[in-house]
Structures are given as C-alpha cells and as structure tokens.
Short mmCIF file of C-alpha atoms and ligand atoms in Angstrom, two decimals:
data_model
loop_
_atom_site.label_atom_id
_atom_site.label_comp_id
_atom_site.label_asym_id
_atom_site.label_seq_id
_atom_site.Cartn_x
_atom_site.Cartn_y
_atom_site.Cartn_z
CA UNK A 18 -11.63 -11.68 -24.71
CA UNK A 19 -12.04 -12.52 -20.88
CA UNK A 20 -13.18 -9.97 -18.69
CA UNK A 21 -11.17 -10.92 -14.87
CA UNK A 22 -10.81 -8.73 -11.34
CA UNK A 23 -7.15 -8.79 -10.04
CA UNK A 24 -8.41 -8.07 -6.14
CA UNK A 25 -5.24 -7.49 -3.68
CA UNK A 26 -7.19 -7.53 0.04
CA UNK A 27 -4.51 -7.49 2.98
CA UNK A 28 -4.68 -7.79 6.56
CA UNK A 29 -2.56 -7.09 9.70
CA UNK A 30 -4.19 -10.17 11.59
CA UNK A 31 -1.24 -11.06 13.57
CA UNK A 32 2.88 -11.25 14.14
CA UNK A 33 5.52 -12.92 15.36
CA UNK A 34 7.89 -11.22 17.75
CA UNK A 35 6.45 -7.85 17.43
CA UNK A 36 5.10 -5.98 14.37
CA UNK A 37 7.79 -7.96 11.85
CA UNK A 38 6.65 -11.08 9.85
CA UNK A 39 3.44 -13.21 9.39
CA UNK A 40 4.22 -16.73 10.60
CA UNK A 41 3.85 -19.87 8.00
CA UNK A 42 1.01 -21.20 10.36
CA UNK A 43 -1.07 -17.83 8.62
CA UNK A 44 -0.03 -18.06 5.30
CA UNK A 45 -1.22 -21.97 5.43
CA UNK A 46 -4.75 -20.81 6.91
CA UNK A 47 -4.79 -19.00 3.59
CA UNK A 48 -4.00 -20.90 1.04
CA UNK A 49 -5.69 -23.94 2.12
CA UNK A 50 -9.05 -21.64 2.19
CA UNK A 51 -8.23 -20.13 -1.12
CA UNK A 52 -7.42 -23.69 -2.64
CA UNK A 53 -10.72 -24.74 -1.63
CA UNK A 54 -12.17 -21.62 -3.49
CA UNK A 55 -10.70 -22.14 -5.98
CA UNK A 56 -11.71 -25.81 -6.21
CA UNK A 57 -15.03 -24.43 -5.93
CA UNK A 58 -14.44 -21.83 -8.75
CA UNK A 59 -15.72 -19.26 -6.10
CA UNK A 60 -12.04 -18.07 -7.48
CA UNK A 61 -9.86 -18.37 -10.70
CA UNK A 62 -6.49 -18.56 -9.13
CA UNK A 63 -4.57 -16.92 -5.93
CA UNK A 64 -1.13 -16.18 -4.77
CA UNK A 65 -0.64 -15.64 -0.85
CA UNK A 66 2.32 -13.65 0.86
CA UNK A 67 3.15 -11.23 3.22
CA UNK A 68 4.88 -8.25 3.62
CA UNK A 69 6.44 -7.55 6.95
CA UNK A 70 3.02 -8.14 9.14
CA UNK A 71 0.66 -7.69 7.00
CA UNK A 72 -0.93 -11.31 5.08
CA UNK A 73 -1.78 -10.74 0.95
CA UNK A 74 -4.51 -12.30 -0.81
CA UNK A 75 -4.01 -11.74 -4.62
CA UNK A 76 -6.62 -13.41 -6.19
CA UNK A 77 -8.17 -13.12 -9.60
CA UNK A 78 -11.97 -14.15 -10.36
CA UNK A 79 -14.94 -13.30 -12.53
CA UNK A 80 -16.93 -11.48 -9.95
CA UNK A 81 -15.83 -7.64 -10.35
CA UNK A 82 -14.50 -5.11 -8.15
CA UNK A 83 -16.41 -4.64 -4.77
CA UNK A 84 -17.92 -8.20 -5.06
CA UNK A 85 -19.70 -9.39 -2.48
CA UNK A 86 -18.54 -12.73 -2.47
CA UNK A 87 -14.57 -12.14 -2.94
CA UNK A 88 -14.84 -9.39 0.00
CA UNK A 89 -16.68 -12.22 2.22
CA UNK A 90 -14.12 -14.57 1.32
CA UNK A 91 -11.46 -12.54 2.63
CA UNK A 92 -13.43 -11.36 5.62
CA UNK A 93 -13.46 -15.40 6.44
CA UNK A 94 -10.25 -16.15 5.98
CA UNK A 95 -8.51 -12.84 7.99
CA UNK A 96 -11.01 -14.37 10.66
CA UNK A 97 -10.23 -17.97 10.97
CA UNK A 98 -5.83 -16.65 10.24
CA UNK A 99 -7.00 -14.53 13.54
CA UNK A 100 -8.14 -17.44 15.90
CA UNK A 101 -4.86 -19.23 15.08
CA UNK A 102 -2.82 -16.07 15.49
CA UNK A 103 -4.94 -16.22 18.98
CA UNK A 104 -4.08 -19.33 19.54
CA UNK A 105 -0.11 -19.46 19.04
CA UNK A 106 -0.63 -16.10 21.23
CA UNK A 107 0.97 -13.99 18.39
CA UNK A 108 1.41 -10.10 18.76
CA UNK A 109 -1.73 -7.74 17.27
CA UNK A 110 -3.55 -10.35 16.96
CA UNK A 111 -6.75 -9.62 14.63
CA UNK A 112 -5.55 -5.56 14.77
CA UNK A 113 -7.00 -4.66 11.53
CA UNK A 114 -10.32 -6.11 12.05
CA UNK A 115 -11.99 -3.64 13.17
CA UNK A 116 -15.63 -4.67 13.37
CA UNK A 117 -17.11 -7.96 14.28
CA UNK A 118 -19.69 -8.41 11.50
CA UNK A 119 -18.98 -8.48 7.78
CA UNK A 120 -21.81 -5.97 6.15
CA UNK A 121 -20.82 -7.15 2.35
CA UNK A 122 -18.07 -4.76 1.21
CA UNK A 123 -14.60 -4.07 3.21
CA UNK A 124 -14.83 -0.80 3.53
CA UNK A 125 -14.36 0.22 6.38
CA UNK A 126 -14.23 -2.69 8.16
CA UNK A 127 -10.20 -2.63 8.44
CA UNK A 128 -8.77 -4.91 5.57
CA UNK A 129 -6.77 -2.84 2.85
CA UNK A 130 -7.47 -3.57 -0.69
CA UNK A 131 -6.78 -2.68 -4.74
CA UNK A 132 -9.00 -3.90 -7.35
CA UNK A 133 -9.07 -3.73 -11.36
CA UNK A 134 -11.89 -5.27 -13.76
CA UNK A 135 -9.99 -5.63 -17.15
CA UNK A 136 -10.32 -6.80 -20.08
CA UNK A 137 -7.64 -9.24 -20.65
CA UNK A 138 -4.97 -8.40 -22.94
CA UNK A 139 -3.67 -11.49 -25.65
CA UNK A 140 -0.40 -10.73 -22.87
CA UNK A 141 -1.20 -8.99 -19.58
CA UNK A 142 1.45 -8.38 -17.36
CA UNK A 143 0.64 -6.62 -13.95
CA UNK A 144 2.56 -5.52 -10.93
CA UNK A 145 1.69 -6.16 -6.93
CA UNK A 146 3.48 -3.33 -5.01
CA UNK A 147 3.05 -4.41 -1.39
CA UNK A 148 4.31 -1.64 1.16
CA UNK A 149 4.91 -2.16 4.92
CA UNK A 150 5.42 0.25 7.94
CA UNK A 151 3.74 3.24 6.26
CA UNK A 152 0.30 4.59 4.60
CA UNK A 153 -1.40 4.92 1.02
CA UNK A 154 -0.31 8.23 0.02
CA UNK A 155 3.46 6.63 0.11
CA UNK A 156 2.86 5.57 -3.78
CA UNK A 157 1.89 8.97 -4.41
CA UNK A 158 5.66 9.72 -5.96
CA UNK A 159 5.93 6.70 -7.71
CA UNK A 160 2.46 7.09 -9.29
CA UNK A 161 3.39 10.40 -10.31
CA UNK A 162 6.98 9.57 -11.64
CA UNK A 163 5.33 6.26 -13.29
CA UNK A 164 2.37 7.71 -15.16
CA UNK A 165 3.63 11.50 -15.73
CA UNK A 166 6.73 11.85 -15.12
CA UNK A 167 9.06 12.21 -18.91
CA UNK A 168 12.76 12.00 -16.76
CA UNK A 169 11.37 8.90 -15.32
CA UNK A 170 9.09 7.15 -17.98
CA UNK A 171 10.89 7.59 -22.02
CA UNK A 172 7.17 6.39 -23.25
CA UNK A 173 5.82 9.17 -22.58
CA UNK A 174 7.99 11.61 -24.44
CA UNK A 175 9.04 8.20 -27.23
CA UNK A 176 5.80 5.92 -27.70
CA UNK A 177 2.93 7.55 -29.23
CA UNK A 178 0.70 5.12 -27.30
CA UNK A 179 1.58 7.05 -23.94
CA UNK A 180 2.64 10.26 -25.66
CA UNK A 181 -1.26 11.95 -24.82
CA UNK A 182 -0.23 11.06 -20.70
CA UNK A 183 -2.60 9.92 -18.25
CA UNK A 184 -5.81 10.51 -15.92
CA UNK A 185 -4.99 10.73 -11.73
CA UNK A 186 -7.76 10.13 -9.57
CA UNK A 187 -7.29 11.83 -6.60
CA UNK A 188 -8.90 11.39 -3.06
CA UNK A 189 -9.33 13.60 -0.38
CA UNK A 190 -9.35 11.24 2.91
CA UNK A 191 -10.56 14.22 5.31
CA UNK A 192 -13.79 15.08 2.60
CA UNK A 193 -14.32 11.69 1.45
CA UNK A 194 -14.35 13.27 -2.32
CA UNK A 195 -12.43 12.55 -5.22
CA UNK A 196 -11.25 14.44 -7.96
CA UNK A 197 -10.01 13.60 -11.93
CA UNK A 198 -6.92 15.61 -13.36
CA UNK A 199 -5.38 15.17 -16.57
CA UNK A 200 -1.72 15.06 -17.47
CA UNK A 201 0.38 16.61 -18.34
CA UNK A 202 -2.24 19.42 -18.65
CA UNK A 203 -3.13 19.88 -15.01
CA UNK A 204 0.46 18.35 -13.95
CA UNK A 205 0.98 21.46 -11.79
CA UNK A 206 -2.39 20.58 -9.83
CA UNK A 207 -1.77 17.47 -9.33
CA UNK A 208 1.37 17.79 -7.82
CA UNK A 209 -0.29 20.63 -5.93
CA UNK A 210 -2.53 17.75 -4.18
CA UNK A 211 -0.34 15.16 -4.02
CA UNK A 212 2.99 16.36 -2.21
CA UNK A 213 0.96 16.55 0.91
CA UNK A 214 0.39 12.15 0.78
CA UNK A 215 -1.24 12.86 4.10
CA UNK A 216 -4.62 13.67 2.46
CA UNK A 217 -4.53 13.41 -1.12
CA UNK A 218 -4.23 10.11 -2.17
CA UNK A 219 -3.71 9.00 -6.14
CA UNK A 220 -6.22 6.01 -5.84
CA UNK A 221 -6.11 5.38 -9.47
CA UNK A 222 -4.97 6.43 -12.99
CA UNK A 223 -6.67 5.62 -16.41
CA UNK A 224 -5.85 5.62 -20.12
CA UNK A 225 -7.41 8.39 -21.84
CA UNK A 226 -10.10 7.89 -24.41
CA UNK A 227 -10.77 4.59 -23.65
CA UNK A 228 -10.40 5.29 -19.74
CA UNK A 229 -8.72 1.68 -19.30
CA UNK A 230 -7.72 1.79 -15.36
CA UNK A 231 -4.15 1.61 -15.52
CA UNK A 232 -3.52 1.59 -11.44
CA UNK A 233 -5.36 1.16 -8.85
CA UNK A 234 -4.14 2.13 -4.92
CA UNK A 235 -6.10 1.01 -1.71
CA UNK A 236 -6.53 3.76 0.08
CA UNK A 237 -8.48 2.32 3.29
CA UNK A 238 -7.20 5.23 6.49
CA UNK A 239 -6.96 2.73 9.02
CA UNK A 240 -7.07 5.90 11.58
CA UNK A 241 -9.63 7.86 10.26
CA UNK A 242 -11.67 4.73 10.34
CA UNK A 243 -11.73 3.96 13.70
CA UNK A 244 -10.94 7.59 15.23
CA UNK A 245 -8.36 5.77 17.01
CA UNK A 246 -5.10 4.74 16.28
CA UNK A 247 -5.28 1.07 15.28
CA UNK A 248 -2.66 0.08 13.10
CA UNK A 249 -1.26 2.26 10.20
CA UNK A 250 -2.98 1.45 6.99
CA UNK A 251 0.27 -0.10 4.82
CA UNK A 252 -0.84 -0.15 1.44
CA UNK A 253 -1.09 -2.27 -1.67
CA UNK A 254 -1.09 -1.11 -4.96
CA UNK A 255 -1.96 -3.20 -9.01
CA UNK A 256 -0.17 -1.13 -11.69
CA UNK A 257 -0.79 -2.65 -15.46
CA UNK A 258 2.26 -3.05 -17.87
CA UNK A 259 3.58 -2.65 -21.40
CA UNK A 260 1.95 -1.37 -24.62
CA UNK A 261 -0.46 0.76 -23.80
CA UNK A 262 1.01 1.38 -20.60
CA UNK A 263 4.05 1.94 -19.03
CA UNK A 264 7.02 -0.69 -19.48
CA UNK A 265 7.90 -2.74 -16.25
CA UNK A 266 11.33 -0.97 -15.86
CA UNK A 267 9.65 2.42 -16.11
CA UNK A 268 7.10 1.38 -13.42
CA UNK A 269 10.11 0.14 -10.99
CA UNK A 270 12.32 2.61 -11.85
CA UNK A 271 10.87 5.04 -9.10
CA UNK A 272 11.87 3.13 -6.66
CA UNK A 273 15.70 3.30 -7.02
CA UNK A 274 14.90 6.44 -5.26
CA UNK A 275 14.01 5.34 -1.48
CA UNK A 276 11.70 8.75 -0.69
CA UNK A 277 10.16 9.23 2.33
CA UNK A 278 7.33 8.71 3.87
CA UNK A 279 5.33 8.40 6.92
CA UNK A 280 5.12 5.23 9.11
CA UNK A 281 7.79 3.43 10.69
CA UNK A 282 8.27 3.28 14.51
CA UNK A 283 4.06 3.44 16.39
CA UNK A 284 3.27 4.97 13.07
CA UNK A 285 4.94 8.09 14.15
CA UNK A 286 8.08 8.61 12.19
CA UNK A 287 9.39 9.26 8.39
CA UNK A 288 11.91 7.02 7.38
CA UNK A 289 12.90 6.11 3.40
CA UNK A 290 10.95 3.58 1.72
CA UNK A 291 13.29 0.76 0.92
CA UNK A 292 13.05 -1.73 -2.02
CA UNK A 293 13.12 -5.23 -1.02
CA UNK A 294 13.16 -8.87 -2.36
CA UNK A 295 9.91 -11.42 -0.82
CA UNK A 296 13.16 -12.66 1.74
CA UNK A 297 14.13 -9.24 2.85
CA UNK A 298 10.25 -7.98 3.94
CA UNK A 299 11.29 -8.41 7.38
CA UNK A 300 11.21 -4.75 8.80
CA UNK A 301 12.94 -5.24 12.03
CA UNK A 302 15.52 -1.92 12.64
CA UNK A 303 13.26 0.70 14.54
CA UNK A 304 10.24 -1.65 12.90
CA UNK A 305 11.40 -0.24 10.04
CA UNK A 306 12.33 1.00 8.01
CA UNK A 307 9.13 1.50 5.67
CA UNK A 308 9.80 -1.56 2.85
CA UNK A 309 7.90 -2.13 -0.51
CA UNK A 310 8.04 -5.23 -2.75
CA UNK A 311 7.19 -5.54 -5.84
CA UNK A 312 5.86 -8.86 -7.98
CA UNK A 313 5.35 -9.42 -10.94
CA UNK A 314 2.73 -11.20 -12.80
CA UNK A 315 0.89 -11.68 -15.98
CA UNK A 316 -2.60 -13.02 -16.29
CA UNK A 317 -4.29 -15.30 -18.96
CA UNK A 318 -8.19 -16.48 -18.99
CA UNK A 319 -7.84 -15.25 -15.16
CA UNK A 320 -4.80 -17.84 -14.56
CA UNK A 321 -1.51 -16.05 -12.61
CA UNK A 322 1.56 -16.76 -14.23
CA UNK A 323 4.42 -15.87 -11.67
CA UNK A 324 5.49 -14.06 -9.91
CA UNK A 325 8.75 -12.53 -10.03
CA UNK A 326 10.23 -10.99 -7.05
CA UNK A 327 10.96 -7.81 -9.00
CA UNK A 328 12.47 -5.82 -6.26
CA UNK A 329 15.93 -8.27 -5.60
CA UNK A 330 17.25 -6.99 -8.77
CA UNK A 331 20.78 -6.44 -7.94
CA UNK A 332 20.25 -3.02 -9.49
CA UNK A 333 18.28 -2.04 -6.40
CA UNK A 334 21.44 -2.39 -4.45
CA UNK A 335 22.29 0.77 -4.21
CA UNK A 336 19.14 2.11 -3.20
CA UNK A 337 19.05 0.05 -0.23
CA UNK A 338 22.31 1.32 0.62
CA UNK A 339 21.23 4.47 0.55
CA UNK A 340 18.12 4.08 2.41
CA UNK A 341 20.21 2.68 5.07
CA UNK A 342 21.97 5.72 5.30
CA UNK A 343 18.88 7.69 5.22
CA UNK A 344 17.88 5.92 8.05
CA UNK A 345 20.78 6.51 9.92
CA UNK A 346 20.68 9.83 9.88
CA UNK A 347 17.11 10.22 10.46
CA UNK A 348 17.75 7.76 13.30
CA UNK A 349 20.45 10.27 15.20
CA UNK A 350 17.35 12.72 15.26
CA UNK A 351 15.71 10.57 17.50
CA UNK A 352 12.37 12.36 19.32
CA UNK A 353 12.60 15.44 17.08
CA UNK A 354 10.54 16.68 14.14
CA UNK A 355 11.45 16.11 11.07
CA UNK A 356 12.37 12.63 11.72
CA UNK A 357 9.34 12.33 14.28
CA UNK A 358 5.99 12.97 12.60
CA UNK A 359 4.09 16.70 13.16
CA UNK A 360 1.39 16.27 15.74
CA UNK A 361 -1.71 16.05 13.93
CA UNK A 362 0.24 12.68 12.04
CA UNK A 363 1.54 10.45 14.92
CA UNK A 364 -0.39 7.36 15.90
CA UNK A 365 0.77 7.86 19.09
CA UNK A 366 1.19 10.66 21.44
CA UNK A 367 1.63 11.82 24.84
CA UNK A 368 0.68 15.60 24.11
CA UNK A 369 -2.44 16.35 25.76
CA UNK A 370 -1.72 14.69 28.79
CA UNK A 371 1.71 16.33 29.17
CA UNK A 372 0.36 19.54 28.83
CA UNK A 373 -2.47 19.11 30.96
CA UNK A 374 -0.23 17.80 33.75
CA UNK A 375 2.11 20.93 33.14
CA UNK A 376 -0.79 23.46 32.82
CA UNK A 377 -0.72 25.37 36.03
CA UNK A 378 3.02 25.69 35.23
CA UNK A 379 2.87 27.70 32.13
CA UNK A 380 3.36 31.11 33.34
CA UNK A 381 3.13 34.56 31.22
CA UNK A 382 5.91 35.99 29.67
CA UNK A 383 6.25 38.96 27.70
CA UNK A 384 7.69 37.68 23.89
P1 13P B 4 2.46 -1.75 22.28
O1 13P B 4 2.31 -0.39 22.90
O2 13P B 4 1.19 -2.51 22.15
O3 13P B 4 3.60 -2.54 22.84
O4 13P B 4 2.82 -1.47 20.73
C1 13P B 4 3.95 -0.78 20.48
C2 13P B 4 4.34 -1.04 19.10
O5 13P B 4 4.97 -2.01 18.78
C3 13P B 4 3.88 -0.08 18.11
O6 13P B 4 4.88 0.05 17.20
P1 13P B 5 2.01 -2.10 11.51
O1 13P B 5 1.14 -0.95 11.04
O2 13P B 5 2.81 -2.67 10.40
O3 13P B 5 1.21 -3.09 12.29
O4 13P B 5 3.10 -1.46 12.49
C1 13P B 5 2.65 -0.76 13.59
C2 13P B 5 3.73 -0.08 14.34
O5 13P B 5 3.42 0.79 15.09
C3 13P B 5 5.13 -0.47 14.15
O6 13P B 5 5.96 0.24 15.02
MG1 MG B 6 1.24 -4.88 13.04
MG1 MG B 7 2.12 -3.72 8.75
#
C-alpha cells in the first residue's frame, strides 16, 4: 500500500471587485506551475479552485506533511499569482502574505493549510471543505456533529467500526497548546472547549487504536499572527470517508444546518454559514454571507479522482433558504452586538479612538 499527503494550502493573494472572487488570470498562474510540478514529479497530482477570494491548492505527493518542498512550492506560486494580481491592479493584492522570505514551513507566514499522511485505502474517498468570510473554529460544529455526534452520524450508534467514537485534538490559539479528548467519554469537555470557536480550535480527529487521522483543520490565526488585522483566516478543512470512518452523507449532513459563525463584513460580524455549489462561492451580500463548499474526492497511488461539487445537492436547498433568512434578520441589527462581533473579536474597530476623543466628556454619575 502507498503511503500519499493530501496538502490543502490556500491563499488570499488577490480579488476582483472587492473581497469576492479570484479572477481566472490566478487560477491559470496556478495550474500552469502545478502542471509543471507535476511534470517534474515534485507532485503526484493537483486540483486548483477558489472559494470566494481565497485561491486552493489541493495537491497530493509523496513528501509528508510539513514538507519543505510542497510548502516552498506554494510559497512560489501565491508569489508569482501576487505580481499578476499587482499587475491587473486587483483588490488585497498579496494580503495573506505576510512576510517576504519563505523560512521552509508556512507557518506563520500567512497561507492557510490542512494536511494528512495516509496510508492509502484499496478505495479512499476524502472531502475538501473550503470556507470563506470566516475563521477555523467555524468547523468546530460540524467536526463535533461529524465525528461524535449519534443524532447526526447513525455509525456511530449502528457500525461497530465507529461504535468506540473518536479522538479531538484541540488547540488553544491564545497558549499555543493542544490538547487530546476522547469521545464520547470526555464529550462534555470537549464541547466545554469548543463552543467558544474563538480559541479552541478542533485541528484534528483520529481513529482510536490505530490513531488513523481522520480530519485534519488548518488552523493558521491570520490576526494573532501579525498582531494586526490582516485578513480573517477562512479555513480549509480534509475529512476521510466511509468504512472506518464516517459515510459522506453523515460528514455533509451538518451542514443542512447553516450555524453561525464569525466573519463576514471587515471580519467583524456573525452571519450563518451557507452551503454552496463551486458556481455559487461568490460571497457578495454584506461580503457575505460566510459560504463553505464542499468536494469530493477519492485518491488512488496518489492520483485525484474528482471532484464532486458536493454542496449543489438540491437537498441543500433549503438550508440556503434559511441562511438567507438568517441573514436577513441579522442584517436589520445592523451596528449592534449580537449581529456585530464583541470587541475583543472585530478586525476592525473605532473604539479606542472614540473614547479617547470623548474622554474629557465622561462625567461622574452616581449608578
Ligand atoms: P478597505 O478599508 O481596505 O476598503 O477594506 C474594507 C473591506 O473591504 C474589508 O471588508
Ligand atoms: P477576506 O478575509 O475573505 O479577505 O474578507 C475580508 C473582509 O473583511 C470582507 O469584508
Ligand atoms: Mg480578501
Ligand atoms: Mg477570503
């Protein structure tokens, strides 16, 4: 059997008309760099889109997670896609590049990304979940409803291969730390961490036993980073299917259910996180709202079969719907918490200066 890395690196490098789509002119600086690696077998095989603004590389290759080469690769290409998006004078241009050497790994450096090292099965199918207008800790529900939830996944409570649950790995963005729990015996904990998606980030989940990663999340904080805003950190996430793990319909099936999450207008708002087809990851109302797509895939000897635009299922209809009305109604609350993001969460504010301008006009009152 074949061991292969899945790597999903993406990169706000530049937009058309505002924070909305990644022109073709992008996607082509892209693919004809990844053709060439893979002509060189620096790769196995690659599939580029985009997601609202934000240009995906999903590649697959022999080189493990972390590698060097494939990080390098990326680095290049998010680099030469930003002196074009220079050149047609495109909005953001090079935003999540955020330093102006590559030092060997991503970290840090800007680019989002979700890895896996498997070992291939005889069939592996695989998911992409691409997200736009929001953060990492947005596929902390599904992750939870996917890998531990019985209402939402039947194999856990129905196929003795999933019946002994799951292991979350959970990061702390303010510490830097992370932390194993095990389902369903520490359910209770983990929920305790991840309801606030802010800081506690399910970055990956593994079989037990074996300890096969199952999901992987990237969990780069864009913010954090750079102490600055610079562009929220929209994630990508690589969730495995079938057999041993969950069925594809019980990994989508969270996202009939547009929750929400933070992101949206300057990275400042909660709005619901809407399913969408590869043609509908255009996020335009309010820049918003938040979208996800989802492909899928399987792999063999490192070669991508697919994808399939998983998300247009007509049976995600309604969900947009509702998300629309969501929106709505969120919308009418314009400036005001909750719709508006608590203080300590906005990419954007006007606080400090307000209240320094008003300062002398504060007066004492007896409450
Ligand atoms: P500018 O302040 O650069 O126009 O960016 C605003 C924006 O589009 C953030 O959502
Ligand atoms: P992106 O993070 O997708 O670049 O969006 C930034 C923003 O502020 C949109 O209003
Ligand atoms: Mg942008
Ligand atoms: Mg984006």
């Amino acid at each position: 059997m074949a061991r292969v890395t899945i790597s999903v690196i993406k990169a706000d490098i530049g937009s058309l008309a505002g924070h909305h789509i990644v022109p073709d002119q992008l996607l082509e600086v892209a693919r004809t760099s990844l053709a060439e690696a893979k002509r060189k077998r620096d790769i196995v095989d690659f599939y580029v889109t985009a997601v609202g603004d934000d240009l995906q590389l999903i590649m697959t290759h022999k080189k493990g997670e972390n590698s060097q080469d494939i990080h390098g690769l990326s680095w290049e290409i998010f680099k030469k896609a930003t002196k074009v998006a220079k050149e047609l004078g495109l909005y953001g241009a090079g935003q999540d590049l955020l330093s102006d050497a590559f030092s060997g790994n991503l970290r840090g450096m800007g680019p989002g990304f979700a890895e896996i090292e498997i070992e291939e099965r005889p069939a592996e199918p695989f998911v992409v979940f691409m997200a736009d207008k929001t953060e990492p800790g947005a596929f902390n529900l599904p992750m939870f409803k996917i890998f531990a939830d019985p209402f939402n996944t039947a194999g856990l409570v129905i196929s003795p291969r999933l019946h002994e649950g799951f292991i979350f790995e959970i990061l702390d963005v303010h510490e830097g730390k992370v932390v194993e729990l095990s389902s369903p015996e520490e359910m209770y904990d983990i929920l305790a961490l991840i309801g606030t998606p802010g800081r506690y980030i399910v970055r990956r989940v593994y079989t037990k036993g074996e300890k096969e990663v199952a999901a992987a999340v990237s969990t780069t904080k864009l913010s954090l980073i750079a102490g600055k805003y610079v562009g929220k950190d929209d994630p990508v996430a690589i969730v495995r299917a079938q057999s041993k793990f969950p069925a594809l319909g019980e990994i989508l099936e969270p996202f009939a259910m547009s929750h929400l999450v933070a992101g949206w207008m300057r990275g400042s708002h909660h709005g619901p996180l809407m399913p969408v087809s590869l043609t509908d990851a255009r996020p335009s109302r309010f820049d918003g709202p938040p979208r996800v797509v989802g492909l899928g895939f399987n792999v063999k000897n490192g070669k991508l079969i697919g994808p399939s635009d998983l998300l247009s299922d007509v049976s995600f209809d309604r969900a947009r719907a509702i998300a629309n009305e969501i929106a709505d109604y969120l919308r009418r609350h314009g400036p005001f918490m909750p719709h508006r993001l608590g203080p300590d969460e906005m990419e954007y504010t006007t606080l400090p200066e307000v209240l320094k301008k008003l300062q002398d006009r504060f007066k004492e009152v007896e409450t």
